Amino acid sequence: MTPVQLLRELEPVAEQNLDRHLSMAKEWHPHDYVPWDEGRNFAAMGGTDWAPGESRLGEVARAAMITNLLTEDNLPSYHRLISDAFSRDGTWRTWVDRWTAEENRHGIAIRDYLVVTRGVDPVALERARMICMEQGVDNPNGTGDHSVLPGVAYVTFQELATRVSHRNTGRVCDDPIADRMLTRIATDENLHMVFYRNICGAALDLVPDDALAAISAVIRNFTMPGAGMPDFRRNSVLLAKHGIYDLRQHLEEVIEPVLRKWNIFERNDFSPRGAEVLDELGTFLEKLRTDVVRFEEQRDRALARDAARRERESV
């Protein structure tokens, strides 16, 4: 099928899942998750500017919060890409605009929380936001293909990865307000993931070989959407090191549950071409499992060195 034909065939599924989403999504307001009574003026309005000692967040929590927020900030790019992959007509337009409005709340809530509680340097945060939004996001799925199949496959995995990251960030903030806010955001991300997962599952039934090829390409080239942000590599290593989002979580909490939901390795409707792609995907996942063990061994050694260094410094 052409992309237009595929979208036409998938629209009834999209409509059903939009109705499902609207029946399950609960209204919430970013201002209800921010401790406004902790706020005070910065120097431009007669107060004092941010100082590192004011943050009640640890290094890992600050890095995770910044990474999550800057990821949310690139929403205009995501809206453009998803609109291009889908359509500005009918159910597709309704969904994309609804999804965009819901995602926008995430950035509003996180930024207000960080500024009011002085959790991070607001000047550095704003400069990083400008860099991210000026460069935008053009190839998040790593394949260079922005059509509907790789698009919907990517956002399925990406929404679930973002859910895991937000939820684990809430746990390391050591602040019940932040944990409550990020749990609320993670719930949204999970509902979004279900919509995209169901659309991609329906595409597998319609065009199994083409859908599998897109899914395999996305998994093999997957990067988080914030990969181009300042300090992304450093922060990603820090988050992986401390269990916010690491390779095992990516495999066992993101990739494998979705593939099981689609019964990828139990299906019998692939042609010889699809079967070859399936074999390649299986080989890649086996290598990823080996990489998980190797990464965890390296991480354990690094954490042991850090603990030994802190012990020496405390003597």
mmCIF file of C-alpha atoms in Angstrom:
data_model
loop_
_atom_site.group_PDB
_atom_site.id
_atom_site.type_symbol
_atom_site.label_atom_id
_atom_site.label_comp_id
_atom_site.label_asym_id
_atom_site.label_seq_id
_atom_site.Cartn_x
_atom_site.Cartn_y
_atom_site.Cartn_z
ATOM 1 C CA MET A 1 0.000 0.000 0.000
ATOM 2 C CA THR A 2 1.000 3.590 -0.502
ATOM 3 C CA PRO A 3 1.216 5.714 2.661
ATOM 4 C CA VAL A 4 -2.069 7.401 1.743
ATOM 5 C CA GLN A 5 -3.812 4.057 1.262
ATOM 6 C CA LEU A 6 -2.391 2.750 4.521
ATOM 7 C CA LEU A 7 -3.570 5.800 6.455
ATOM 8 C CA ARG A 8 -7.030 5.388 4.956
ATOM 9 C CA GLU A 9 -7.175 1.740 6.010
ATOM 10 C CA LEU A 10 -5.893 2.554 9.499
ATOM 11 C CA GLU A 11 -8.212 5.490 10.161
ATOM 12 C CA PRO A 12 -11.040 3.401 11.698
ATOM 13 C CA VAL A 13 -8.491 1.922 14.115
ATOM 14 C CA ALA A 14 -7.230 5.405 14.890
ATOM 15 C CA GLU A 15 -10.771 6.574 15.558
ATOM 16 C CA GLN A 16 -11.435 3.679 17.937
ATOM 17 C CA ASN A 17 -8.204 4.336 19.798
ATOM 18 C CA LEU A 18 -8.815 8.079 19.946
ATOM 19 C CA ASP A 19 -12.183 7.366 21.580
ATOM 20 C CA ARG A 20 -10.468 4.965 23.976
ATOM 21 C CA HIS A 21 -7.836 7.539 24.820
ATOM 22 C CA LEU A 22 -10.369 10.303 25.482
ATOM 23 C CA SER A 23 -12.348 7.980 27.747
ATOM 24 C CA MET A 24 -9.265 7.160 29.835
ATOM 25 C CA ALA A 25 -7.270 10.404 29.860
ATOM 26 C CA LYS A 26 -7.890 12.409 33.013
ATOM 27 C CA GLU A 27 -7.820 16.198 32.972
ATOM 28 C CA TRP A 28 -5.035 17.704 35.045
ATOM 29 C CA HIS A 29 -3.445 21.107 35.462
ATOM 30 C CA PRO A 30 0.284 21.855 35.676
ATOM 31 C CA HIS A 31 -0.204 24.528 38.362
ATOM 32 C CA ASP A 32 -1.534 21.865 40.750
ATOM 33 C CA TYR A 33 1.877 20.192 40.804
ATOM 34 C CA VAL A 34 4.046 23.213 41.656
ATOM 35 C CA PRO A 35 4.797 24.442 45.223
ATOM 36 C CA TRP A 36 4.200 28.104 44.447
ATOM 37 C CA ASP A 37 4.718 29.238 48.034
ATOM 38 C CA GLU A 38 8.399 28.340 47.681
ATOM 39 C CA GLY A 39 8.923 30.847 44.858
ATOM 40 C CA ARG A 40 10.674 34.197 45.166
ATOM 41 C CA ASN A 41 11.981 36.882 42.841
ATOM 42 C CA PHE A 42 15.228 36.697 40.915
ATOM 43 C CA ALA A 43 17.668 39.620 40.706
ATOM 44 C CA ALA A 44 15.922 41.332 37.776
ATOM 45 C CA MET A 45 12.942 41.949 40.071
ATOM 46 C CA GLY A 46 14.860 42.833 43.210
ATOM 47 C CA GLY A 47 15.504 39.324 44.476
ATOM 48 C CA THR A 48 18.542 37.083 44.214
ATOM 49 C CA ASP A 49 19.708 34.943 41.328
ATOM 50 C CA TRP A 50 20.119 31.188 41.493
ATOM 51 C CA ALA A 51 23.004 29.594 43.385
ATOM 52 C CA PRO A 52 23.916 25.875 43.279
ATOM 53 C CA GLY A 53 23.382 25.369 46.986
ATOM 54 C CA GLU A 54 19.693 26.271 46.675
ATOM 55 C CA SER A 55 18.766 23.107 44.776
ATOM 56 C CA ARG A 56 17.364 20.271 46.831
ATOM 57 C CA LEU A 57 17.937 17.904 43.916
ATOM 58 C CA GLY A 58 21.026 15.725 43.735
ATOM 59 C CA GLU A 59 23.294 15.634 40.702
ATOM 60 C CA VAL A 60 21.522 12.668 39.111
ATOM 61 C CA ALA A 61 18.051 14.126 39.657
ATOM 62 C CA ARG A 62 19.098 17.489 38.194
ATOM 63 C CA ALA A 63 20.579 15.850 35.101
ATOM 64 C CA ALA A 64 17.468 13.707 34.644
ATOM 65 C CA MET A 65 15.078 16.624 35.101
ATOM 66 C CA ILE A 66 16.974 18.776 32.608
ATOM 67 C CA THR A 67 17.177 15.941 30.073
ATOM 68 C CA ASN A 68 13.469 15.169 30.399
ATOM 69 C CA LEU A 69 12.464 18.823 30.139
ATOM 70 C CA LEU A 70 14.654 19.636 27.138
ATOM 71 C CA THR A 71 13.244 16.544 25.443
ATOM 72 C CA GLU A 72 9.716 17.865 26.000
ATOM 73 C CA ASP A 73 10.770 21.310 24.727
ATOM 74 C CA ASN A 74 11.269 20.036 21.189
ATOM 75 C CA LEU A 75 7.530 19.452 20.876
ATOM 76 C CA PRO A 76 7.189 21.694 17.771
ATOM 77 C CA SER A 77 9.557 19.397 15.866
ATOM 78 C CA TYR A 78 7.703 16.278 16.988
ATOM 79 C CA HIS A 79 4.370 17.817 15.999
ATOM 80 C CA ARG A 80 5.731 18.621 12.549
ATOM 81 C CA LEU A 81 7.154 15.139 12.007
ATOM 82 C CA ILE A 82 4.055 13.308 13.207
ATOM 83 C CA SER A 83 1.771 15.578 11.184
ATOM 84 C CA ASP A 84 3.875 14.870 8.101
ATOM 85 C CA ALA A 85 3.819 11.123 8.744
ATOM 86 C CA PHE A 86 0.078 11.032 9.382
ATOM 87 C CA SER A 87 -2.297 13.605 7.952
ATOM 88 C CA ARG A 88 -3.933 16.944 8.692
ATOM 89 C CA ASP A 89 -7.316 15.452 7.913
ATOM 90 C CA GLY A 90 -9.994 13.681 9.940
ATOM 91 C CA THR A 91 -9.128 11.526 12.919
ATOM 92 C CA TRP A 92 -5.396 11.844 12.329
ATOM 93 C CA ARG A 93 -5.512 15.614 12.750
ATOM 94 C CA THR A 94 -7.683 15.341 15.851
ATOM 95 C CA TRP A 95 -5.250 12.898 17.440
ATOM 96 C CA VAL A 96 -2.057 14.784 16.575
ATOM 97 C CA ASP A 97 -3.423 18.062 17.923
ATOM 98 C CA ARG A 98 -4.747 16.411 21.084
ATOM 99 C CA TRP A 99 -1.436 14.604 21.639
ATOM 100 C CA THR A 100 0.463 17.877 21.160
ATOM 101 C CA ALA A 101 -1.706 19.712 23.677
ATOM 102 C CA GLU A 102 -1.248 16.959 26.264
ATOM 103 C CA GLU A 103 2.508 16.783 25.739
ATOM 104 C CA ASN A 104 2.805 20.554 26.146
ATOM 105 C CA ARG A 105 1.561 20.262 29.724
ATOM 106 C CA HIS A 106 4.580 18.158 30.605
ATOM 107 C CA GLY A 107 7.074 20.864 29.774
ATOM 108 C CA ILE A 108 4.990 23.520 31.518
ATOM 109 C CA ALA A 109 4.804 21.524 34.749
ATOM 110 C CA ILE A 110 8.467 20.503 34.882
ATOM 111 C CA ARG A 111 9.771 23.985 34.072
ATOM 112 C CA ASP A 112 7.510 25.710 36.611
ATOM 113 C CA TYR A 113 8.563 23.214 39.276
ATOM 114 C CA LEU A 114 12.281 23.687 38.569
ATOM 115 C CA VAL A 115 12.099 27.495 38.467
ATOM 116 C CA VAL A 116 9.920 27.881 41.561
ATOM 117 C CA THR A 117 11.969 25.449 43.669
ATOM 118 C CA ARG A 118 15.262 26.720 42.182
ATOM 119 C CA GLY A 119 16.108 23.147 41.319
ATOM 120 C CA VAL A 120 18.439 24.073 38.435
ATOM 121 C CA ASP A 121 20.110 27.179 37.036
ATOM 122 C CA PRO A 122 17.277 28.863 35.076
ATOM 123 C CA VAL A 123 19.698 30.841 32.887
ATOM 124 C CA ALA A 124 21.588 27.709 31.794
ATOM 125 C CA LEU A 125 18.263 25.939 31.306
ATOM 126 C CA GLU A 126 16.933 28.690 29.040
ATOM 127 C CA ARG A 127 20.134 28.769 26.998
ATOM 128 C CA ALA A 128 19.949 25.005 26.528
ATOM 129 C CA ARG A 129 16.290 25.299 25.497
ATOM 130 C CA MET A 130 17.196 27.818 22.831
ATOM 131 C CA ILE A 131 19.922 25.549 21.453
ATOM 132 C CA CYS A 132 17.589 22.544 21.352
ATOM 133 C CA MET A 133 14.735 24.332 19.666
ATOM 134 C CA GLU A 134 16.931 26.139 17.156
ATOM 135 C CA GLN A 135 18.426 22.868 15.931
ATOM 136 C CA GLY A 136 15.130 20.986 16.206
ATOM 137 C CA VAL A 137 14.696 17.287 15.550
ATOM 138 C CA ASP A 138 14.754 15.908 12.017
ATOM 139 C CA ASN A 139 15.652 12.215 12.201
ATOM 140 C CA PRO A 140 14.689 10.843 15.620
ATOM 141 C CA ASN A 141 14.119 7.286 14.450
ATOM 142 C CA GLY A 142 17.598 7.075 12.938
ATOM 143 C CA THR A 143 16.329 5.731 9.612
ATOM 144 C CA GLY A 144 15.817 8.959 7.673
ATOM 145 C CA ASP A 145 12.336 7.728 6.756
ATOM 146 C CA HIS A 146 9.506 9.883 8.095
ATOM 147 C CA SER A 147 6.600 7.956 6.569
ATOM 148 C CA VAL A 148 3.816 6.472 8.655
ATOM 149 C CA LEU A 149 5.278 3.022 9.429
ATOM 150 C CA PRO A 150 8.677 4.035 10.855
ATOM 151 C CA GLY A 151 6.995 7.058 12.408
ATOM 152 C CA VAL A 152 4.407 5.108 14.364
ATOM 153 C CA ALA A 153 6.923 2.388 15.274
ATOM 154 C CA TYR A 154 9.351 4.948 16.668
ATOM 155 C CA VAL A 155 6.835 6.841 18.797
ATOM 156 C CA THR A 156 5.576 3.547 20.245
ATOM 157 C CA PHE A 157 8.993 2.764 21.690
ATOM 158 C CA GLN A 158 9.866 6.390 22.411
ATOM 159 C CA GLU A 159 6.723 7.093 24.434
ATOM 160 C CA LEU A 160 7.341 4.014 26.553
ATOM 161 C CA ALA A 161 11.012 4.944 27.023
ATOM 162 C CA THR A 162 9.959 8.425 28.128
ATOM 163 C CA ARG A 163 7.479 6.930 30.585
ATOM 164 C CA VAL A 164 10.240 4.836 32.163
ATOM 165 C CA SER A 165 12.584 7.821 32.349
ATOM 166 C CA HIS A 166 10.012 10.141 33.954
ATOM 167 C CA ARG A 167 8.927 7.529 36.485
ATOM 168 C CA ASN A 168 12.472 6.697 37.568
ATOM 169 C CA THR A 169 13.417 10.373 37.712
ATOM 170 C CA GLY A 170 10.590 10.944 40.175
ATOM 171 C CA ARG A 171 12.010 8.258 42.441
ATOM 172 C CA VAL A 172 15.496 9.784 42.652
ATOM 173 C CA CYS A 173 14.332 13.363 43.278
ATOM 174 C CA ASP A 174 13.750 12.579 46.960
ATOM 175 C CA ASP A 175 10.833 15.004 46.824
ATOM 176 C CA PRO A 176 7.216 13.794 46.980
ATOM 177 C CA ILE A 177 6.049 16.803 44.950
ATOM 178 C CA ALA A 178 8.384 15.995 42.052
ATOM 179 C CA ASP A 179 7.550 12.300 42.296
ATOM 180 C CA ARG A 180 3.815 13.033 42.134
ATOM 181 C CA MET A 181 4.253 15.343 39.135
ATOM 182 C CA LEU A 182 6.414 12.927 37.174
ATOM 183 C CA THR A 183 4.102 10.006 37.964
ATOM 184 C CA ARG A 184 1.250 12.052 36.447
ATOM 185 C CA ILE A 185 3.347 12.785 33.353
ATOM 186 C CA ALA A 186 4.390 9.145 33.036
ATOM 187 C CA THR A 187 0.725 8.139 33.032
ATOM 188 C CA ASP A 188 0.128 10.392 30.028
ATOM 189 C CA GLU A 189 3.117 8.910 28.218
ATOM 190 C CA ASN A 190 1.793 5.413 28.761
ATOM 191 C CA LEU A 191 -1.596 6.301 27.271
ATOM 192 C CA HIS A 192 0.144 7.832 24.267
ATOM 193 C CA MET A 193 2.233 4.706 23.850
ATOM 194 C CA VAL A 194 -0.871 2.503 23.841
ATOM 195 C CA PHE A 195 -2.434 4.557 21.033
ATOM 196 C CA TYR A 196 0.656 4.275 18.837
ATOM 197 C CA ARG A 197 1.242 0.629 19.742
ATOM 198 C CA ASN A 198 -2.293 -0.271 18.678
ATOM 199 C CA ILE A 199 -1.956 1.619 15.390
ATOM 200 C CA CYS A 200 1.334 -0.136 14.656
ATOM 201 C CA GLY A 201 -0.215 -3.489 15.591
ATOM 202 C CA ALA A 202 -3.023 -2.887 13.096
ATOM 203 C CA ALA A 203 -0.439 -1.977 10.452
ATOM 204 C CA LEU A 204 1.288 -5.313 11.105
ATOM 205 C CA ASP A 205 -1.974 -7.064 10.223
ATOM 206 C CA LEU A 206 -2.397 -5.022 7.026
ATOM 207 C CA VAL A 207 1.166 -4.984 5.695
ATOM 208 C CA PRO A 208 3.159 -7.407 7.862
ATOM 209 C CA ASP A 209 6.427 -7.354 5.907
ATOM 210 C CA ASP A 210 6.582 -3.575 5.540
ATOM 211 C CA ALA A 211 5.572 -2.959 9.156
ATOM 212 C CA LEU A 212 8.144 -5.438 10.444
ATOM 213 C CA ALA A 213 10.867 -3.829 8.338
ATOM 214 C CA ALA A 214 10.016 -0.443 9.860
ATOM 215 C CA ILE A 215 9.926 -1.832 13.409
ATOM 216 C CA SER A 216 13.257 -3.603 12.968
ATOM 217 C CA ALA A 217 14.911 -0.504 11.499
ATOM 218 C CA VAL A 218 13.667 1.665 14.360
ATOM 219 C CA ILE A 219 14.874 -0.776 17.027
ATOM 220 C CA ARG A 220 18.288 -1.151 15.421
ATOM 221 C CA ASN A 221 18.751 2.623 15.018
ATOM 222 C CA PHE A 222 16.917 3.836 18.111
ATOM 223 C CA THR A 223 18.039 7.018 19.818
ATOM 224 C CA MET A 224 16.209 9.103 22.392
ATOM 225 C CA PRO A 225 14.699 12.256 20.875
ATOM 226 C CA GLY A 226 16.933 14.543 22.951
ATOM 227 C CA ALA A 227 20.154 13.152 21.500
ATOM 228 C CA GLY A 228 21.227 16.535 20.123
ATOM 229 C CA MET A 229 20.793 18.544 23.309
ATOM 230 C CA PRO A 230 23.755 20.057 25.200
ATOM 231 C CA ASP A 231 25.510 17.539 27.499
ATOM 232 C CA PHE A 232 23.233 14.732 26.308
ATOM 233 C CA ARG A 233 25.993 12.127 26.196
ATOM 234 C CA ARG A 234 27.305 13.025 29.645
ATOM 235 C CA ASN A 235 23.834 13.081 31.161
ATOM 236 C CA SER A 236 22.805 9.839 29.444
ATOM 237 C CA VAL A 237 25.820 8.066 30.905
ATOM 238 C CA LEU A 238 24.984 9.463 34.340
ATOM 239 C CA LEU A 239 21.349 8.383 34.077
ATOM 240 C CA ALA A 240 22.297 4.913 32.869
ATOM 241 C CA LYS A 241 24.883 4.581 35.622
ATOM 242 C CA HIS A 242 22.259 5.300 38.271
ATOM 243 C CA GLY A 243 19.354 3.341 36.819
ATOM 244 C CA ILE A 244 17.185 6.145 35.443
ATOM 245 C CA TYR A 245 17.304 4.742 31.921
ATOM 246 C CA ASP A 246 19.826 2.076 31.059
ATOM 247 C CA LEU A 247 20.303 -0.636 28.466
ATOM 248 C CA ARG A 248 18.487 -3.331 30.434
ATOM 249 C CA GLN A 249 15.481 -1.072 30.920
ATOM 250 C CA HIS A 250 15.519 -0.245 27.229
ATOM 251 C CA LEU A 251 15.490 -3.938 26.353
ATOM 252 C CA GLU A 252 13.267 -5.428 29.072
ATOM 253 C CA GLU A 253 10.860 -2.559 29.807
ATOM 254 C CA VAL A 254 10.533 -1.027 26.352
ATOM 255 C CA ILE A 255 11.463 -3.260 23.420
ATOM 256 C CA GLU A 256 10.504 -6.730 24.637
ATOM 257 C CA PRO A 257 7.045 -5.905 26.104
ATOM 258 C CA VAL A 258 5.981 -4.188 22.887
ATOM 259 C CA LEU A 259 7.245 -7.009 20.681
ATOM 260 C CA ARG A 260 5.406 -9.511 22.876
ATOM 261 C CA LYS A 261 2.212 -7.483 22.562
ATOM 262 C CA TRP A 262 2.534 -7.690 18.790
ATOM 263 C CA ASN A 263 3.459 -11.426 18.915
ATOM 264 C CA ILE A 264 6.304 -10.602 16.575
ATOM 265 C CA PHE A 265 8.171 -13.887 16.929
ATOM 266 C CA GLU A 266 5.017 -16.031 16.925
ATOM 267 C CA ARG A 267 3.429 -14.630 13.753
ATOM 268 C CA ASN A 268 3.182 -16.761 10.635
ATOM 269 C CA ASP A 269 2.061 -14.122 8.137
ATOM 270 C CA PHE A 270 5.479 -12.927 6.991
ATOM 271 C CA SER A 271 6.771 -13.682 3.523
ATOM 272 C CA PRO A 272 10.331 -15.007 3.032
ATOM 273 C CA ARG A 273 11.441 -11.361 2.940
ATOM 274 C CA GLY A 274 9.743 -10.703 6.269
ATOM 275 C CA ALA A 275 11.167 -13.905 7.751
ATOM 276 C CA GLU A 276 14.659 -12.710 6.853
ATOM 277 C CA VAL A 277 14.029 -9.388 8.589
ATOM 278 C CA LEU A 278 12.709 -11.281 11.613
ATOM 279 C CA ASP A 279 15.900 -13.332 11.789
ATOM 280 C CA GLU A 280 17.989 -10.151 11.617
ATOM 281 C CA LEU A 281 15.936 -8.623 14.421
ATOM 282 C CA GLY A 282 16.362 -11.716 16.564
ATOM 283 C CA THR A 283 20.128 -11.630 16.027
ATOM 284 C CA PHE A 284 20.220 -7.955 16.975
ATOM 285 C CA LEU A 285 18.273 -8.581 20.190
ATOM 286 C CA GLU A 286 20.617 -11.409 21.161
ATOM 287 C CA LYS A 287 23.564 -9.051 20.749
ATOM 288 C CA LEU A 288 21.713 -6.429 22.791
ATOM 289 C CA ARG A 289 21.279 -8.941 25.630
ATOM 290 C CA THR A 290 25.021 -9.545 25.593
ATOM 291 C CA ASP A 291 25.642 -5.797 25.575
ATOM 292 C CA VAL A 292 23.391 -5.433 28.633
ATOM 293 C CA VAL A 293 25.546 -7.818 30.651
ATOM 294 C CA ARG A 294 28.746 -6.128 29.502
ATOM 295 C CA PHE A 295 27.395 -2.689 30.355
ATOM 296 C CA GLU A 296 26.288 -3.770 33.821
ATOM 297 C CA GLU A 297 29.670 -5.287 34.564
ATOM 298 C CA GLN A 298 31.368 -2.031 33.568
ATOM 299 C CA ARG A 299 28.846 -0.015 35.567
ATOM 300 C CA ASP A 300 29.366 -2.105 38.699
ATOM 301 C CA ARG A 301 33.107 -1.580 38.490
ATOM 302 C CA ALA A 302 32.646 2.169 38.014
ATOM 303 C CA LEU A 303 30.267 2.403 40.970
ATOM 304 C CA ALA A 304 32.702 0.429 43.129
ATOM 305 C CA ARG A 305 35.502 2.834 42.197
ATOM 306 C CA ASP A 306 33.288 5.797 43.043
ATOM 307 C CA ALA A 307 32.411 4.307 46.432
ATOM 308 C CA ALA A 308 36.071 3.595 47.197
ATOM 309 C CA ARG A 309 37.032 7.152 46.247
ATOM 310 C CA ARG A 310 34.342 8.641 48.496
ATOM 311 C CA GLU A 311 35.495 6.460 51.353
ATOM 312 C CA ARG A 312 39.098 7.636 50.940
ATOM 313 C CA GLU A 313 38.004 11.269 50.777
ATOM 314 C CA SER A 314 35.974 10.911 53.967
ATOM 315 C CA VAL A 315 38.942 9.656 55.976
#
